[in-house]
């Protein structure tokens, strides 16, 4: 196995290469799941619970079945529904309108049960039960510690202690969850908007109780997932059953409201945190008691103590269920939550100690890379111009803040790929990964072309089908570090095989053949054999070599920091992020262009989390009050800051995932910048104008 | 005090504070209790289908549509023009943006029958032969797309802008695409792409 080429020898990797699927996407001809059309296609829809908690006593579908155009109906899907939006029944009809009409004709008899949508209430012993018959509403819990926390706090000269609260965020991919199911004999072909064709295939086989090789999952293009689309989900199974019943293909796409209710979110977090440090700025102790809700799911834990070194720490966490849709991993699960609380507490403690917040971090951050990144970032954002917190008056208040992040992002050793070289010189690679928007089509092709010293246009990538060799779900920032080493190794193997066959054809030995830039050279005679001629000499034998992921071409573990400059309008309470400086390592950057896109996107996600996004559940009805794109606000064009992104070069570490690492540090950075601007700190996200105005008023009251 | 007076007793500040709960500038929330499936899903099947004619990307197309079908669904389901996307289906995201009689419209929020006789331009019609439109070219060059689901809508908004205003400022560009949402976060690259497309179009005459 050869290492990656030297950076200066690379022609495609580490360069700004435009997407190989770009032309399809800008022309509107890339076919997403939502765009798949099949002969006789029906439209499926799911009837969803209007109650947060109820027994489903009966489901009468007779009127729906009698409606002209309805082709398949599934009665009662489950006996108990546990959130508004839970599955009740389903139909497939010749048009979406008829399917929707059919839903309105289904008569459901519910036994409505008490419910809870507030985690503070849900964790109490006498709370209504989220799931009938359970002893309580508690999910997983964990405890961990190191050192002697009590002693640590005794040594501290200053202590900060607060409850930090973050509400639920919803993934909001623009393409909703959905699939098209088509049975061909016993085999199911399913186009699915998923982050894992292989994972979805395995899950479907289990759910339908049929062999895995009868299921074929296809995801050529998909409109975003951010962690919410690790299939299969109930809609997949419902759609497959409807298609089987109807005997024709069925498309089932969730609408926006369903998307927000039923298929994933980032859990809430409540973290009661205490941190202490000595007067010289050395951290001494950290203690946290936390809880949070993933609705009927889990996963609300947070990786505290985050980033900084505490010789003594103790954490305790409890997941709490409420009657709301299940959480799913969302871009760096747990990390933004940990970051907000930790970075807020760090800033407040620094202020108490009279130490510059950046210096305070540098003193307590054990990561070598980040030590360098802090310097770069501070310079770029002009940290020296940061004003003391709350020292400004007037209408526009400027603030600066900093935050840090870490992530894993290593490769999956099970990943496999096949590289084919055909007698006519054509080259392709098949690998069962998927492009969820990050440019996987392009990096797969780029690695292959780079390795074989061909042009990008000479190679053809095949991805997004579960019939191709196994690759992991696109999650945890593992795609690039899984896929790029594997494709490289398969290409290496194919080239070795090609040279071996060529040696046979030219009656020499492989070590007497060299290769560079589409030309083989017989080193003894000096004869040059161009690529096509060489492939033609194989006597009709195609090369087809499979390889598995190998060590040494990728690694895990990233460090990053971000600096935010915000402007707070004291009249309207509006916070505008003016500038966001990101310094991020991710090993060998495979594609400079798409990497920058990923960092920008991650930052924009942070802005949404800190300033806008908030799932609102009505306490009396359990209904989400803002389940659309107007009332659940995600960042738009007018809220964009100036972006300043620097990749901290550690290419010798090989490829590391980048999707999640930059989605973390800005959360604390933005929140701290707001506190710096107005002199009041927020212990709760999002920092919306109403909250800012109240905070400014409170501060005025306090000082007058 | 003086501020309250200025605004007839209701200042912008006190209004914003009153909104509460983390929803920016929107006092009216949407959902309320529903009591049955009939109420939840409503009656959406209309009277008999009618025939309409559209001039789509320069081609005359006649189709038969249920009066309740949106222009977006008619184009997608009947004419296989699936470039325009449905994301919110209620005019909140811009993913279905296309150009109708020279103006951008949200095709999810327009009935197909209301477009009878109209000139409709979709993302599929921007190419000239095999040649992509400069805006499309620059979207690729600047990587103004990630998952690409929002991209057709952004491109249509941008093309409409450049027809009206061939030399837009950055502010004008941002404003022109402010009705388009992108969750992957392509905005900064979109701004640059539209800016570069304007330059390229000027050079290209
Ligand atoms: S789908 Fe038309 S505006 Fe969102
Ligand atoms: S590129 Fe994915 S939503 Fe814009």
XYZ file of N, CA and C in Angstrom, chain A residues 52-175:
372
model
N -51.371 13.487 21.369
C -50.002 13.172 21.808
C -49.895 11.801 22.472
N -51.007 11.294 22.963
C -50.955 9.982 23.603
C -52.356 9.380 23.596
N -52.487 8.222 23.021
C -53.815 7.582 22.975
C -53.674 6.121 22.620
N -54.662 5.358 23.081
C -54.799 3.991 22.568
C -55.614 4.102 21.287
N -55.218 3.350 20.287
C -55.997 3.334 19.051
C -56.964 2.164 19.175
N -58.224 2.464 19.422
C -59.188 1.395 19.669
C -59.605 0.734 18.359
N -59.939 1.567 17.386
C -60.317 0.980 16.097
C -60.022 1.951 14.970
N -59.785 1.394 13.821
C -59.551 2.206 12.621
C -60.472 1.659 11.539
N -61.421 2.476 11.128
C -62.381 2.039 10.110
C -61.993 2.674 8.775
N -61.536 1.835 7.860
C -61.052 2.367 6.585
C -62.034 2.113 5.438
N -63.240 1.638 5.779
C -64.146 1.188 4.704
C -64.502 2.301 3.721
N -64.757 3.499 4.252
C -65.119 4.595 3.340
C -63.939 4.991 2.458
N -62.775 4.966 3.056
C -61.577 5.318 2.291
C -61.361 4.312 1.172
N -61.541 3.053 1.503
C -61.344 2.001 0.494
C -62.328 2.138 -0.656
N -63.526 2.624 -0.322
C -64.569 2.735 -1.347
C -64.341 3.934 -2.269
N -63.484 4.834 -1.868
C -63.260 6.051 -2.674
C -62.593 5.687 -3.996
N -63.127 6.256 -5.075
C -62.577 5.977 -6.403
C -61.130 6.477 -6.477
N -60.279 5.602 -6.969
C -58.875 5.996 -7.091
C -58.000 5.492 -5.968
N -58.602 4.980 -4.899
C -57.801 4.428 -3.797
C -57.449 2.989 -4.134
N -56.176 2.632 -4.059
C -55.740 1.310 -4.514
C -55.232 0.396 -3.409
N -54.858 0.975 -2.296
C -54.404 0.134 -1.184
C -54.577 0.903 0.117
N -54.948 0.185 1.153
C -55.145 0.805 2.460
C -54.511 -0.079 3.518
N -53.818 0.532 4.452
C -53.326 -0.198 5.627
C -54.087 0.316 6.833
N -54.783 -0.587 7.504
C -55.512 -0.201 8.721
C -54.533 -0.013 9.859
N -55.056 0.043 11.023
C -54.308 0.271 12.264
C -52.836 -0.163 12.230
N -51.953 0.783 12.268
C -50.517 0.471 12.213
C -50.006 0.104 13.603
N -50.511 0.765 14.645
C -50.077 0.423 15.998
C -51.197 0.614 17.009
N -51.038 0.009 18.160
C -52.110 0.043 19.159
C -52.074 1.297 20.018
N -50.897 1.863 20.136
C -50.787 3.052 20.974
C -49.981 4.106 20.224
N -50.485 5.325 20.200
C -49.712 6.419 19.601
C -49.145 7.270 20.722
N -47.898 7.756 20.526
C -47.211 8.421 21.634
C -46.800 9.855 21.353
N -47.159 10.351 20.180
C -46.904 11.776 19.911
C -47.798 12.234 18.764
N -48.017 13.523 18.701
C -48.793 14.078 17.590
C -47.959 13.879 16.332
N -48.520 13.123 15.379
C -47.767 12.824 14.169
C -47.366 11.361 14.086
N -47.675 10.594 15.105
C -47.371 9.157 15.095
C -48.242 8.469 14.023
N -47.763 7.321 13.532
C -48.471 6.621 12.456
C -49.774 5.980 12.949
N -50.821 6.137 12.159
C -52.093 5.496 12.512
C -52.540 4.521 11.424
N -52.601 4.998 10.185
C -53.032 4.162 9.057
C -52.410 4.749 7.795
N -52.626 4.119 6.658
C -52.023 4.651 5.428
C -52.839 4.255 4.213
N -52.707 5.049 3.158
C -53.409 4.752 1.907
C -52.476 4.997 0.728
N -52.826 4.382 -0.401
C -52.171 4.714 -1.672
C -53.270 4.920 -2.700
N -53.132 5.991 -3.483
C -54.180 6.317 -4.453
C -53.543 6.880 -5.716
N -54.366 7.045 -6.717
C -53.825 7.456 -8.014
C -53.363 8.904 -8.043
N -53.810 9.710 -7.091
C -53.266 11.072 -7.006
C -53.079 11.436 -5.540
N -52.249 12.447 -5.324
C -52.027 12.887 -3.946
C -53.315 13.416 -3.335
N -54.098 14.099 -4.166
C -55.331 14.678 -3.649
C -56.289 13.583 -3.194
N -56.382 12.523 -3.997
C -57.294 11.436 -3.621
C -56.762 10.722 -2.371
N -55.459 10.561 -2.302
C -54.887 9.923 -1.112
C -55.214 10.742 0.127
N -55.087 12.058 -0.008
C -55.373 12.917 1.135
C -56.853 12.871 1.495
N -57.685 12.886 0.483
C -59.133 12.773 0.707
C -59.439 11.451 1.427
N -58.782 10.391 0.995
C -59.011 9.080 1.614
C -58.661 9.119 3.100
N -57.591 9.818 3.446
C -57.228 9.918 4.868
C -58.365 10.552 5.668
N -58.979 11.555 5.052
C -60.040 12.263 5.784
C -61.257 11.370 6.007
N -61.346 10.272 5.265
C -62.502 9.377 5.398
C -62.254 8.240 6.393
N -61.045 8.161 6.892
C -60.744 7.082 7.842
C -61.265 7.474 9.234
N -61.985 6.555 9.832
C -62.543 6.859 11.160
C -61.725 6.145 12.226
N -61.155 6.946 13.101
C -60.317 6.373 14.154
C -60.984 6.602 15.504
N -61.053 5.540 16.266
C -61.566 5.681 17.624
C -60.370 5.637 18.566
N -60.165 6.720 19.293
C -59.028 6.797 20.213
C -59.514 6.732 21.660
N -58.729 6.128 22.501
C -58.906 6.324 23.937
C -57.791 7.292 24.338
N -58.174 8.552 24.503
C -57.168 9.599 24.720
C -56.592 9.491 26.133
N -55.279 9.494 26.212
C -54.591 9.298 27.489
C -53.861 10.574 27.907
N -53.560 10.701 29.184
C -52.792 11.865 29.627
C -51.394 11.856 28.986
N -50.820 13.027 28.857
C -49.518 13.122 28.180
C -48.686 14.212 28.828
N -47.445 14.252 28.435
C -46.582 15.354 28.885
C -45.624 15.746 27.765
N -45.464 17.046 27.562
C -44.500 17.523 26.566
C -43.465 18.454 27.193
N -43.346 18.422 28.508
C -42.346 19.245 29.191
C -41.439 18.317 29.989
N -40.150 18.346 29.670
C -39.255 17.391 30.331
C -39.119 17.627 31.836
N -39.268 18.910 32.271
C -39.182 19.164 33.721
C -40.326 18.450 34.434
N -41.491 18.432 33.774
C -42.632 17.740 34.363
C -42.465 16.230 34.203
N -42.037 15.833 33.005
C -41.988 14.405 32.663
C -41.080 13.624 33.592
N -40.046 14.274 34.129
C -39.126 13.487 34.950
C -39.629 13.274 36.377
N -40.715 13.957 36.730
C -41.271 13.763 38.078
C -41.996 12.424 38.168
N -42.047 11.930 39.377
C -42.642 10.606 39.581
C -44.122 10.556 39.231
N -44.830 11.651 39.529
C -46.282 11.621 39.310
C -46.681 12.135 37.920
N -45.726 12.251 37.025
C -46.029 12.778 35.688
C -46.866 11.766 34.901
N -47.687 12.252 33.974
C -48.373 11.319 33.075
C -47.334 10.483 32.339
N -47.647 9.246 32.069
C -46.681 8.366 31.418
C -46.665 8.587 29.899
N -45.481 8.681 29.353
C -45.320 8.850 27.906
C -45.699 7.551 27.184
N -45.261 6.444 27.763
C -45.642 5.122 27.247
C -46.495 4.453 28.334
N -47.677 4.010 27.976
C -48.545 3.379 28.979
C -47.859 2.185 29.597
N -48.044 2.049 30.881
C -47.565 0.850 31.549
C -46.116 0.924 32.009
N -45.393 1.971 31.616
C -44.010 2.070 32.102
C -43.983 2.680 33.502
N -42.928 2.351 34.200
C -42.813 2.779 35.588
C -42.617 4.292 35.699
N -41.879 4.849 34.724
C -41.628 6.294 34.738
C -41.279 6.722 33.313
N -40.858 7.970 33.177
C -40.526 8.470 31.839
C -39.018 8.593 31.628
N -38.290 7.887 32.437
C -36.837 8.042 32.360
C -36.228 7.101 31.334
N -35.304 7.650 30.571
C -34.562 6.827 29.617
C -33.201 6.499 30.200
N -32.210 6.488 29.348
C -30.861 6.138 29.802
C -30.270 7.187 30.726
N -29.403 6.734 31.596
C -28.692 7.693 32.434
C -27.234 7.272 32.481
N -26.374 8.191 32.816
C -24.990 7.789 33.040
C -24.300 8.741 33.993
N -23.262 8.252 34.607
C -22.498 9.013 35.578
C -21.045 8.740 35.318
N -20.210 9.734 35.547
C -18.785 9.534 35.329
C -18.012 10.564 36.134
N -16.814 10.246 36.512
C -16.034 11.241 37.257
C -14.553 10.925 37.200
N -13.767 11.929 37.584
C -12.323 11.766 37.663
C -11.834 12.718 38.745
N -10.900 12.293 39.539
C -10.333 13.169 40.572
C -11.303 13.412 41.717
N -11.036 14.482 42.446
C -11.815 14.804 43.636
C -12.452 16.181 43.443
N -13.721 16.176 43.092
C -14.397 17.421 42.725
C -14.485 18.390 43.919
N -14.796 17.871 45.072
C -14.923 18.741 46.240
C -13.616 19.480 46.521
N -12.561 18.719 46.486
C -11.237 19.309 46.697
C -10.976 20.369 45.618
N -11.342 20.040 44.387
C -11.149 20.959 43.266
C -11.837 22.295 43.497
N -13.083 22.244 43.965
C -13.795 23.498 44.191
C -13.221 24.257 45.390
N -12.681 23.515 46.359
C -12.050 24.203 47.494
C -10.826 25.000 47.041
N -10.133 24.447 46.076
C -8.932 25.127 45.569
C -9.267 26.339 44.699
N -10.520 26.417 44.240
C -10.886 27.469 43.286
C -10.997 28.824 43.960
N -10.555 29.870 43.244
C -10.715 31.232 43.741
C -11.988 31.860 43.194
N -12.465 31.306 42.099
C -13.736 31.797 41.550
C -14.528 30.618 41.015
N -15.852 30.713 41.173
C -16.730 29.629 40.733
C -17.910 30.226 39.977
N -18.315 29.560 38.909
C -19.518 29.953 38.185
C -20.466 28.771 38.209
N -21.739 29.056 38.473
C -22.703 27.968 38.555
C -24.035 28.423 37.951
N -24.506 27.687 36.948
C -25.764 28.058 36.290
C -26.436 26.851 35.671
N -27.703 27.021 35.343
C -28.426 26.054 34.518
C -28.435 26.601 33.095
N -27.988 25.785 32.163
C -27.990 26.175 30.748
C -29.043 25.346 30.035
N -29.798 25.995 29.179
C -30.914 25.285 28.533
C -30.949 25.528 27.031
N -31.044 24.429 26.303
C -31.214 24.516 24.856
C -32.445 23.739 24.459
N -33.271 24.348 23.631
C -34.483 23.668 23.208
C -34.210 22.767 22.006
N -35.267 22.162 21.499
C -35.121 21.188 20.413
C -34.977 21.889 19.065
N -34.058 21.368 18.266
C -33.839 21.847 16.897
C -34.320 20.746 15.943
N -34.846 21.114 14.805
C -35.330 20.122 13.843
C -34.421 20.134 12.617
N -34.055 18.944 12.127
C -33.072 18.847 11.041
C -33.431 19.699 9.815
N -34.702 19.572 9.377
C -35.177 20.368 8.251
C -34.374 20.214 6.963
N -34.119 18.991 6.511
C -33.546 18.842 5.174
C -34.584 19.331 4.171
N -34.140 19.917 3.063
C -35.160 20.448 2.149
C -35.915 19.330 1.434
N -35.246 18.246 1.091
C -36.033 17.105 0.619
C -36.510 16.361 1.855
